[in-house]
Amino acid sequence: MGALSRRNDEPDRACRPFDLERDGFVMAEGAAMAVLESAEHATMRGARAYCELAGAGITNDSHHIAQPDPRSTGAAAAITAALADSAIRPSGLGLVKAHATSTPLGDRAEAQALIRALGAHAAEIPVFAPKAGLGHALGAAGSIETAVTALALHHRLVPPTRNLDHPDPMIGLDVVTGSPRPLPPRPTAALCNSFGFGGHNVALVLRTLPGPPGSAT
């Protein structure tokens, strides 16, 4: 499909989400899982909770097996549905975990979806793209990156995005680079995007738990 990076001489720098010189993604392997339970049950068994699942949105573009919808309609609708389900406004988001595979079309389509769904707040919310360091685990990517997002909320740090040396001026997002960015001490939420081949779009909204970072709930 021509979706993979051709930077074979620099494998550690090949995945470049939102970079002007991005040319495709890097395959990865991995797995992650989460235990989803009520707060009451978690407290009863003395579990260490990392965040709250506040909302979800699922759509399908039915546009192309590999290429994103150039209008970003389905992706934007998934994000809007997740926010509505969580009853959280865009102004209540403290970070965005982007799907950001490092493909020329995909990254711009996602940025457009974020701008459509979040409006003026899209340019103000810190964004990170973990595939720059982890690669793209395809069907496992959503679970892995949801775990990363939960940990980002838990530790109140937005991870930096690797290899973003020349930001694409068409993106228009506040992508975190260099060093982790601390989240403010107030309660906040994260938008977690996962978009798949065939136009599958899933957006989750995760919310911080009360109490200091690292505390058991």
mmCIF file with all atom_site columns, N, CA, C and O in Angstrom, residues 146-191:
data_model
loop_
_atom_site.group_PDB
_atom_site.id
_atom_site.type_symbol
_atom_site.label_atom_id
_atom_site.label_alt_id
_atom_site.label_comp_id
_atom_site.label_asym_id
_atom_site.label_entity_id
_atom_site.label_seq_id
_atom_site.pdbx_PDB_ins_code
_atom_site.Cartn_x
_atom_site.Cartn_y
_atom_site.Cartn_z
_atom_site.occupancy
_atom_site.B_iso_or_equiv
_atom_site.pdbx_formal_charge
_atom_site.auth_seq_id
_atom_site.auth_comp_id
_atom_site.auth_asym_id
_atom_site.auth_atom_id
_atom_site.pdbx_PDB_model_num
ATOM 1   N N  . THR A 1 146 ? -3.607 3.599  24.620 1.00 0.00 ? 146 THR A N  1
ATOM 2   C CA . THR A 1 146 ? -4.530 3.945  25.698 1.00 0.00 ? 146 THR A CA 1
ATOM 3   C C  . THR A 1 146 ? -3.837 3.810  27.043 1.00 0.00 ? 146 THR A C  1
ATOM 4   O O  . THR A 1 146 ? -4.016 4.648  27.946 1.00 0.00 ? 146 THR A O  1
ATOM 5   N N  . ALA A 1 147 ? -3.018 2.755  27.188 1.00 0.00 ? 147 ALA A N  1
ATOM 6   C CA . ALA A 1 147 ? -2.249 2.589  28.427 1.00 0.00 ? 147 ALA A CA 1
ATOM 7   C C  . ALA A 1 147 ? -1.268 3.734  28.615 1.00 0.00 ? 147 ALA A C  1
ATOM 8   O O  . ALA A 1 147 ? -1.107 4.260  29.732 1.00 0.00 ? 147 ALA A O  1
ATOM 9   N N  . VAL A 1 148 ? -0.612 4.157  27.534 1.00 0.00 ? 148 VAL A N  1
ATOM 10  C CA . VAL A 1 148 ? 0.319  5.283  27.615 1.00 0.00 ? 148 VAL A CA 1
ATOM 11  C C  . VAL A 1 148 ? -0.418 6.557  28.035 1.00 0.00 ? 148 VAL A C  1
ATOM 12  O O  . VAL A 1 148 ? 0.066  7.332  28.870 1.00 0.00 ? 148 VAL A O  1
ATOM 13  N N  . THR A 1 149 ? -1.608 6.758  27.481 1.00 0.00 ? 149 THR A N  1
ATOM 14  C CA . THR A 1 149 ? -2.386 7.946  27.826 1.00 0.00 ? 149 THR A CA 1
ATOM 15  C C  . THR A 1 149 ? -2.830 7.913  29.286 1.00 0.00 ? 149 THR A C  1
ATOM 16  O O  . THR A 1 149 ? -2.799 8.940  29.983 1.00 0.00 ? 149 THR A O  1
ATOM 17  N N  . ALA A 1 150 ? -3.239 6.741  29.750 1.00 0.00 ? 150 ALA A N  1
ATOM 18  C CA . ALA A 1 150 ? -3.631 6.605  31.159 1.00 0.00 ? 150 ALA A CA 1
ATOM 19  C C  . ALA A 1 150 ? -2.464 6.939  32.074 1.00 0.00 ? 150 ALA A C  1
ATOM 20  O O  . ALA A 1 150 ? -2.630 7.622  33.102 1.00 0.00 ? 150 ALA A O  1
ATOM 21  N N  . LEU A 1 151 ? -1.267 6.502  31.711 1.00 0.00 ? 151 LEU A N  1
ATOM 22  C CA . LEU A 1 151 ? -0.087 6.794  32.526 1.00 0.00 ? 151 LEU A CA 1
ATOM 23  C C  . LEU A 1 151 ? 0.273  8.279  32.456 1.00 0.00 ? 151 LEU A C  1
ATOM 24  O O  . LEU A 1 151 ? 0.753  8.858  33.443 1.00 0.00 ? 151 LEU A O  1
ATOM 25  N N  . ALA A 1 152 ? 0.062  8.893  31.288 1.00 0.00 ? 152 ALA A N  1
ATOM 26  C CA . ALA A 1 152 ? 0.322  10.328 31.170 1.00 0.00 ? 152 ALA A CA 1
ATOM 27  C C  . ALA A 1 152 ? -0.567 11.119 32.127 1.00 0.00 ? 152 ALA A C  1
ATOM 28  O O  . ALA A 1 152 ? -0.119 12.056 32.795 1.00 0.00 ? 152 ALA A O  1
ATOM 29  N N  . LEU A 1 153 ? -1.841 10.733 32.209 1.00 0.00 ? 153 LEU A N  1
ATOM 30  C CA . LEU A 1 153 ? -2.743 11.386 33.157 1.00 0.00 ? 153 LEU A CA 1
ATOM 31  C C  . LEU A 1 153 ? -2.335 11.092 34.596 1.00 0.00 ? 153 LEU A C  1
ATOM 32  O O  . LEU A 1 153 ? -2.345 11.978 35.459 1.00 0.00 ? 153 LEU A O  1
ATOM 33  N N  . HIS A 1 154 ? -1.993 9.830  34.853 1.00 0.00 ? 154 HIS A N  1
ATOM 34  C CA . HIS A 1 154 ? -1.652 9.407  36.212 1.00 0.00 ? 154 HIS A CA 1
ATOM 35  C C  . HIS A 1 154 ? -0.446 10.173 36.746 1.00 0.00 ? 154 HIS A C  1
ATOM 36  O O  . HIS A 1 154 ? -0.423 10.607 37.908 1.00 0.00 ? 154 HIS A O  1
ATOM 37  N N  . HIS A 1 155 ? 0.565  10.349 35.895 1.00 0.00 ? 155 HIS A N  1
ATOM 38  C CA . HIS A 1 155 ? 1.788  11.043 36.312 1.00 0.00 ? 155 HIS A CA 1
ATOM 39  C C  . HIS A 1 155 ? 1.753  12.532 35.977 1.00 0.00 ? 155 HIS A C  1
ATOM 40  O O  . HIS A 1 155 ? 2.703  13.251 36.268 1.00 0.00 ? 155 HIS A O  1
ATOM 41  N N  . ARG A 1 156 ? 0.655  12.962 35.336 1.00 0.00 ? 156 ARG A N  1
ATOM 42  C CA . ARG A 1 156 ? 0.457  14.370 34.982 1.00 0.00 ? 156 ARG A CA 1
ATOM 43  C C  . ARG A 1 156 ? 1.632  14.925 34.160 1.00 0.00 ? 156 ARG A C  1
ATOM 44  O O  . ARG A 1 156 ? 2.131  16.029 34.396 1.00 0.00 ? 156 ARG A O  1
ATOM 45  N N  . LEU A 1 157 ? 2.010  14.152 33.145 1.00 0.00 ? 157 LEU A N  1
ATOM 46  C CA . LEU A 1 157 ? 3.061  14.563 32.219 1.00 0.00 ? 157 LEU A CA 1
ATOM 47  C C  . LEU A 1 157 ? 2.634  14.203 30.799 1.00 0.00 ? 157 LEU A C  1
ATOM 48  O O  . LEU A 1 157 ? 2.204  13.073 30.546 1.00 0.00 ? 157 LEU A O  1
ATOM 49  N N  . VAL A 1 158 ? 2.770  15.157 29.887 1.00 0.00 ? 158 VAL A N  1
ATOM 50  C CA . VAL A 1 158 ? 2.516  14.885 28.470 1.00 0.00 ? 158 VAL A CA 1
ATOM 51  C C  . VAL A 1 158 ? 3.833  14.448 27.842 1.00 0.00 ? 158 VAL A C  1
ATOM 52  O O  . VAL A 1 158 ? 4.788  15.225 27.802 1.00 0.00 ? 158 VAL A O  1
ATOM 53  N N  . PRO A 1 159 ? 3.935  13.207 27.349 1.00 0.00 ? 159 PRO A N  1
ATOM 54  C CA . PRO A 1 159 ? 5.204  12.751 26.770 1.00 0.00 ? 159 PRO A CA 1
ATOM 55  C C  . PRO A 1 159 ? 5.555  13.541 25.511 1.00 0.00 ? 159 PRO A C  1
ATOM 56  O O  . PRO A 1 159 ? 4.664  13.985 24.772 1.00 0.00 ? 159 PRO A O  1
ATOM 57  N N  . PRO A 1 160 ? 6.848  13.711 25.232 1.00 0.00 ? 160 PRO A N  1
ATOM 58  C CA . PRO A 1 160 ? 7.241  14.402 24.008 1.00 0.00 ? 160 PRO A CA 1
ATOM 59  C C  . PRO A 1 160 ? 7.132  13.495 22.788 1.00 0.00 ? 160 PRO A C  1
ATOM 60  O O  . PRO A 1 160 ? 7.159  12.267 22.904 1.00 0.00 ? 160 PRO A O  1
ATOM 61  N N  . THR A 1 161 ? 7.011  14.091 21.628 1.00 0.00 ? 161 THR A N  1
ATOM 62  C CA . THR A 1 161 ? 6.977  13.382 20.354 1.00 0.00 ? 161 THR A CA 1
ATOM 63  C C  . THR A 1 161 ? 8.368  13.412 19.732 1.00 0.00 ? 161 THR A C  1
ATOM 64  O O  . THR A 1 161 ? 8.941  14.486 19.534 1.00 0.00 ? 161 THR A O  1
ATOM 65  N N  . ARG A 1 162 ? 8.895  12.244 19.420 1.00 0.00 ? 162 ARG A N  1
ATOM 66  C CA . ARG A 1 162 ? 10.241 12.154 18.841 1.00 0.00 ? 162 ARG A CA 1
ATOM 67  C C  . ARG A 1 162 ? 10.234 12.563 17.365 1.00 0.00 ? 162 ARG A C  1
ATOM 68  O O  . ARG A 1 162 ? 9.223  12.503 16.692 1.00 0.00 ? 162 ARG A O  1
ATOM 69  N N  . ASN A 1 163 ? 11.417 12.942 16.887 1.00 0.00 ? 163 ASN A N  1
ATOM 70  C CA . ASN A 1 163 ? 11.707 13.124 15.454 1.00 0.00 ? 163 ASN A CA 1
ATOM 71  C C  . ASN A 1 163 ? 10.898 14.235 14.786 1.00 0.00 ? 163 ASN A C  1
ATOM 72  O O  . ASN A 1 163 ? 10.815 14.271 13.558 1.00 0.00 ? 163 ASN A O  1
ATOM 73  N N  . LEU A 1 164 ? 10.333 15.113 15.556 1.00 0.00 ? 164 LEU A N  1
ATOM 74  C CA . LEU A 1 164 ? 9.615  16.245 14.973 1.00 0.00 ? 164 LEU A CA 1
ATOM 75  C C  . LEU A 1 164 ? 10.600 17.406 14.832 1.00 0.00 ? 164 LEU A C  1
ATOM 76  O O  . LEU A 1 164 ? 10.647 18.320 15.647 1.00 0.00 ? 164 LEU A O  1
ATOM 77  N N  . ASP A 1 165 ? 11.398 17.355 13.774 1.00 0.00 ? 165 ASP A N  1
ATOM 78  C CA . ASP A 1 165 ? 12.448 18.349 13.554 1.00 0.00 ? 165 ASP A CA 1
ATOM 79  C C  . ASP A 1 165 ? 11.959 19.526 12.718 1.00 0.00 ? 165 ASP A C  1
ATOM 80  O O  . ASP A 1 165 ? 12.414 20.659 12.896 1.00 0.00 ? 165 ASP A O  1
ATOM 81  N N  . HIS A 1 166 ? 11.037 19.250 11.789 1.00 0.00 ? 166 HIS A N  1
ATOM 82  C CA . HIS A 1 166 ? 10.528 20.291 10.896 1.00 0.00 ? 166 HIS A CA 1
ATOM 83  C C  . HIS A 1 166 ? 9.003  20.183 10.858 1.00 0.00 ? 166 HIS A C  1
ATOM 84  O O  . HIS A 1 166 ? 8.444  19.497 9.996  1.00 0.00 ? 166 HIS A O  1
ATOM 85  N N  . PRO A 1 167 ? 8.321  20.818 11.799 1.00 0.00 ? 167 PRO A N  1
ATOM 86  C CA . PRO A 1 167 ? 6.860  20.699 11.869 1.00 0.00 ? 167 PRO A CA 1
ATOM 87  C C  . PRO A 1 167 ? 6.184  21.104 10.561 1.00 0.00 ? 167 PRO A C  1
ATOM 88  O O  . PRO A 1 167 ? 6.528  22.111 9.946  1.00 0.00 ? 167 PRO A O  1
ATOM 89  N N  . ASP A 1 168 ? 5.214  20.300 10.156 1.00 0.00 ? 168 ASP A N  1
ATOM 90  C CA . ASP A 1 168 ? 4.426  20.590 8.973  1.00 0.00 ? 168 ASP A CA 1
ATOM 91  C C  . ASP A 1 168 ? 3.552  21.804 9.267  1.00 0.00 ? 168 ASP A C  1
ATOM 92  O O  . ASP A 1 168 ? 2.719  21.771 10.175 1.00 0.00 ? 168 ASP A O  1
ATOM 93  N N  . PRO A 1 169 ? 3.706  22.903 8.521  1.00 0.00 ? 169 PRO A N  1
ATOM 94  C CA . PRO A 1 169 ? 2.910  24.104 8.810  1.00 0.00 ? 169 PRO A CA 1
ATOM 95  C C  . PRO A 1 169 ? 1.414  23.911 8.591  1.00 0.00 ? 169 PRO A C  1
ATOM 96  O O  . PRO A 1 169 ? 0.615  24.722 9.066  1.00 0.00 ? 169 PRO A O  1
ATOM 97  N N  . MET A 1 170 ? 1.026  22.821 7.908  1.00 0.00 ? 170 MET A N  1
ATOM 98  C CA . MET A 1 170 ? -0.383 22.570 7.671  1.00 0.00 ? 170 MET A CA 1
ATOM 99  C C  . MET A 1 170 ? -1.065 21.891 8.867  1.00 0.00 ? 170 MET A C  1
ATOM 100 O O  . MET A 1 170 ? -2.281 21.737 8.868  1.00 0.00 ? 170 MET A O  1
ATOM 101 N N  . ILE A 1 171 ? -0.306 21.490 9.874  1.00 0.00 ? 171 ILE A N  1
ATOM 102 C CA . ILE A 1 171 ? -0.869 20.746 11.007 1.00 0.00 ? 171 ILE A CA 1
ATOM 103 C C  . ILE A 1 171 ? -1.613 21.675 11.965 1.00 0.00 ? 171 ILE A C  1
ATOM 104 O O  . ILE A 1 171 ? -2.749 21.431 12.342 1.00 0.00 ? 171 ILE A O  1
ATOM 105 N N  . GLY A 1 172 ? -0.962 22.721 12.417 1.00 0.00 ? 172 GLY A N  1
ATOM 106 C CA . GLY A 1 172 ? -1.636 23.704 13.264 1.00 0.00 ? 172 GLY A CA 1
ATOM 107 C C  . GLY A 1 172 ? -1.970 23.244 14.666 1.00 0.00 ? 172 GLY A C  1
ATOM 108 O O  . GLY A 1 172 ? -2.948 23.715 15.257 1.00 0.00 ? 172 GLY A O  1
ATOM 109 N N  . LEU A 1 173 ? -1.161 22.312 15.222 1.00 0.00 ? 173 LEU A N  1
ATOM 110 C CA . LEU A 1 173 ? -1.402 21.806 16.569 1.00 0.00 ? 173 LEU A CA 1
ATOM 111 C C  . LEU A 1 173 ? -0.189 22.090 17.465 1.00 0.00 ? 173 LEU A C  1
ATOM 112 O O  . LEU A 1 173 ? 0.922  22.292 16.984 1.00 0.00 ? 173 LEU A O  1
ATOM 113 N N  . ASP A 1 174 ? -0.413 22.061 18.772 1.00 0.00 ? 174 ASP A N  1
ATOM 114 C CA . ASP A 1 174 ? 0.661  22.261 19.748 1.00 0.00 ? 174 ASP A CA 1
ATOM 115 C C  . ASP A 1 174 ? 1.248  20.892 20.114 1.00 0.00 ? 174 ASP A C  1
ATOM 116 O O  . ASP A 1 174 ? 0.895  20.303 21.137 1.00 0.00 ? 174 ASP A O  1
ATOM 117 N N  . VAL A 1 175 ? 2.132  20.384 19.270 1.00 0.00 ? 175 VAL A N  1
ATOM 118 C CA . VAL A 1 175 ? 2.723  19.066 19.493 1.00 0.00 ? 175 VAL A CA 1
ATOM 119 C C  . VAL A 1 175 ? 3.915  19.197 20.434 1.00 0.00 ? 175 VAL A C  1
ATOM 120 O O  . VAL A 1 175 ? 4.835  19.982 20.182 1.00 0.00 ? 175 VAL A O  1
ATOM 121 N N  . VAL A 1 176 ? 3.906  18.440 21.518 1.00 0.00 ? 176 VAL A N  1
ATOM 122 C CA . VAL A 1 176 ? 4.958  18.509 22.527 1.00 0.00 ? 176 VAL A CA 1
ATOM 123 C C  . VAL A 1 176 ? 6.206  17.809 22.007 1.00 0.00 ? 176 VAL A C  1
ATOM 124 O O  . VAL A 1 176 ? 6.150  16.664 21.535 1.00 0.00 ? 176 VAL A O  1
ATOM 125 N N  . THR A 1 177 ? 7.341  18.459 22.099 1.00 0.00 ? 177 THR A N  1
ATOM 126 C CA . THR A 1 177 ? 8.617  17.888 21.692 1.00 0.00 ? 177 THR A CA 1
ATOM 127 C C  . THR A 1 177 ? 9.674  18.175 22.761 1.00 0.00 ? 177 THR A C  1
ATOM 128 O O  . THR A 1 177 ? 9.463  18.997 23.649 1.00 0.00 ? 177 THR A O  1
ATOM 129 N N  . GLY A 1 178 ? 10.810 17.501 22.646 1.00 0.00 ? 178 GLY A N  1
ATOM 130 C CA . GLY A 1 178 ? 11.940 17.775 23.532 1.00 0.00 ? 178 GLY A CA 1
ATOM 131 C C  . GLY A 1 178 ? 11.814 17.130 24.892 1.00 0.00 ? 178 GLY A C  1
ATOM 132 O O  . GLY A 1 178 ? 12.404 16.088 25.151 1.00 0.00 ? 178 GLY A O  1
ATOM 133 N N  . SER A 1 179 ? 11.036 17.720 25.774 1.00 0.00 ? 179 SER A N  1
ATOM 134 C CA . SER A 1 179 ? 10.884 17.239 27.142 1.00 0.00 ? 179 SER A CA 1
ATOM 135 C C  . SER A 1 179 ? 9.401  17.068 27.472 1.00 0.00 ? 179 SER A C  1
ATOM 136 O O  . SER A 1 179 ? 8.544  17.718 26.861 1.00 0.00 ? 179 SER A O  1
ATOM 137 N N  . PRO A 1 180 ? 9.099  16.210 28.456 1.00 0.00 ? 180 PRO A N  1
ATOM 138 C CA . PRO A 1 180 ? 7.693  16.077 28.884 1.00 0.00 ? 180 PRO A CA 1
ATOM 139 C C  . PRO A 1 180 ? 7.159  17.413 29.389 1.00 0.00 ? 180 PRO A C  1
ATOM 140 O O  . PRO A 1 180 ? 7.906  18.209 29.957 1.00 0.00 ? 180 PRO A O  1
ATOM 141 N N  . ARG A 1 181 ? 5.891  17.636 29.177 1.00 0.00 ? 181 ARG A N  1
ATOM 142 C CA . ARG A 1 181 ? 5.263  18.876 29.623 1.00 0.00 ? 181 ARG A CA 1
ATOM 143 C C  . ARG A 1 181 ? 4.335  18.577 30.797 1.00 0.00 ? 181 ARG A C  1
ATOM 144 O O  . ARG A 1 181 ? 3.414  17.771 30.664 1.00 0.00 ? 181 ARG A O  1
ATOM 145 N N  . PRO A 1 182 ? 4.555  19.200 31.943 1.00 0.00 ? 182 PRO A N  1
ATOM 146 C CA . PRO A 1 182 ? 3.685  18.939 33.105 1.00 0.00 ? 182 PRO A CA 1
ATOM 147 C C  . PRO A 1 182 ? 2.262  19.398 32.847 1.00 0.00 ? 182 PRO A C  1
ATOM 148 O O  . PRO A 1 182 ? 2.017  20.419 32.196 1.00 0.00 ? 182 PRO A O  1
ATOM 149 N N  . LEU A 1 183 ? 1.317  18.636 33.375 1.00 0.00 ? 183 LEU A N  1
ATOM 150 C CA . LEU A 1 183 ? -0.079 19.032 33.346 1.00 0.00 ? 183 LEU A CA 1
ATOM 151 C C  . LEU A 1 183 ? -0.372 19.884 34.576 1.00 0.00 ? 183 LEU A C  1
ATOM 152 O O  . LEU A 1 183 ? 0.253  19.706 35.624 1.00 0.00 ? 183 LEU A O  1
ATOM 153 N N  . PRO A 1 184 ? -1.301 20.796 34.488 1.00 0.00 ? 184 PRO A N  1
ATOM 154 C CA . PRO A 1 184 ? -1.671 21.596 35.660 1.00 0.00 ? 184 PRO A CA 1
ATOM 155 C C  . PRO A 1 184 ? -2.251 20.702 36.753 1.00 0.00 ? 184 PRO A C  1
ATOM 156 O O  . PRO A 1 184 ? -2.780 19.620 36.466 1.00 0.00 ? 184 PRO A O  1
ATOM 157 N N  . PRO A 1 185 ? -2.175 21.126 38.012 1.00 0.00 ? 185 PRO A N  1
ATOM 158 C CA . PRO A 1 185 ? -2.620 20.281 39.121 1.00 0.00 ? 185 PRO A CA 1
ATOM 159 C C  . PRO A 1 185 ? -4.129 20.058 39.189 1.00 0.00 ? 185 PRO A C  1
ATOM 160 O O  . PRO A 1 185 ? -4.590 19.188 39.912 1.00 0.00 ? 185 PRO A O  1
ATOM 161 N N  . ARG A 1 186 ? -4.883 20.801 38.444 1.00 0.00 ? 186 ARG A N  1
ATOM 162 C CA . ARG A 1 186 ? -6.350 20.665 38.498 1.00 0.00 ? 186 ARG A CA 1
ATOM 163 C C  . ARG A 1 186 ? -6.796 19.397 37.765 1.00 0.00 ? 186 ARG A C  1
ATOM 164 O O  . ARG A 1 186 ? -6.064 18.846 36.941 1.00 0.00 ? 186 ARG A O  1
ATOM 165 N N  . PRO A 1 187 ? -8.014 18.934 38.027 1.00 0.00 ? 187 PRO A N  1
ATOM 166 C CA . PRO A 1 187 ? -8.554 17.790 37.277 1.00 0.00 ? 187 PRO A CA 1
ATOM 167 C C  . PRO A 1 187 ? -8.582 18.085 35.783 1.00 0.00 ? 187 PRO A C  1
ATOM 168 O O  . PRO A 1 187 ? -8.880 19.214 35.371 1.00 0.00 ? 187 PRO A O  1
ATOM 169 N N  . THR A 1 188 ? -8.259 17.092 34.979 1.00 0.00 ? 188 THR A N  1
ATOM 170 C CA . THR A 1 188 ? -8.233 17.294 33.537 1.00 0.00 ? 188 THR A CA 1
ATOM 171 C C  . THR A 1 188 ? -8.576 15.992 32.838 1.00 0.00 ? 188 THR A C  1
ATOM 172 O O  . THR A 1 188 ? -8.789 14.955 33.473 1.00 0.00 ? 188 THR A O  1
ATOM 173 N N  . ALA A 1 189 ? -8.628 16.044 31.514 1.00 0.00 ? 189 ALA A N  1
ATOM 174 C CA . ALA A 1 189 ? -9.005 14.873 30.726 1.00 0.00 ? 189 ALA A CA 1
ATOM 175 C C  . ALA A 1 189 ? -8.120 14.790 29.492 1.00 0.00 ? 189 ALA A C  1
ATOM 176 O O  . ALA A 1 189 ? -7.488 15.771 29.084 1.00 0.00 ? 189 ALA A O  1
ATOM 177 N N  . ALA A 1 190 ? -8.084 13.601 28.900 1.00 0.00 ? 190 ALA A N  1
ATOM 178 C CA . ALA A 1 190 ? -7.290 13.362 27.700 1.00 0.00 ? 190 ALA A CA 1
ATOM 179 C C  . ALA A 1 190 ? -8.179 12.778 26.612 1.00 0.00 ? 190 ALA A C  1
ATOM 180 O O  . ALA A 1 190 ? -9.026 11.923 26.868 1.00 0.00 ? 190 ALA A O  1
ATOM 181 N N  . LEU A 1 191 ? -7.949 13.220 25.403 1.00 0.00 ? 191 LEU A N  1
ATOM 182 C CA . LEU A 1 191 ? -8.576 12.623 24.224 1.00 0.00 ? 191 LEU A CA 1
ATOM 183 C C  . LEU A 1 191 ? -7.584 11.630 23.641 1.00 0.00 ? 191 LEU A C  1
ATOM 184 O O  . LEU A 1 191 ? -6.414 11.957 23.431 1.00 0.00 ? 191 LEU A O  1
#
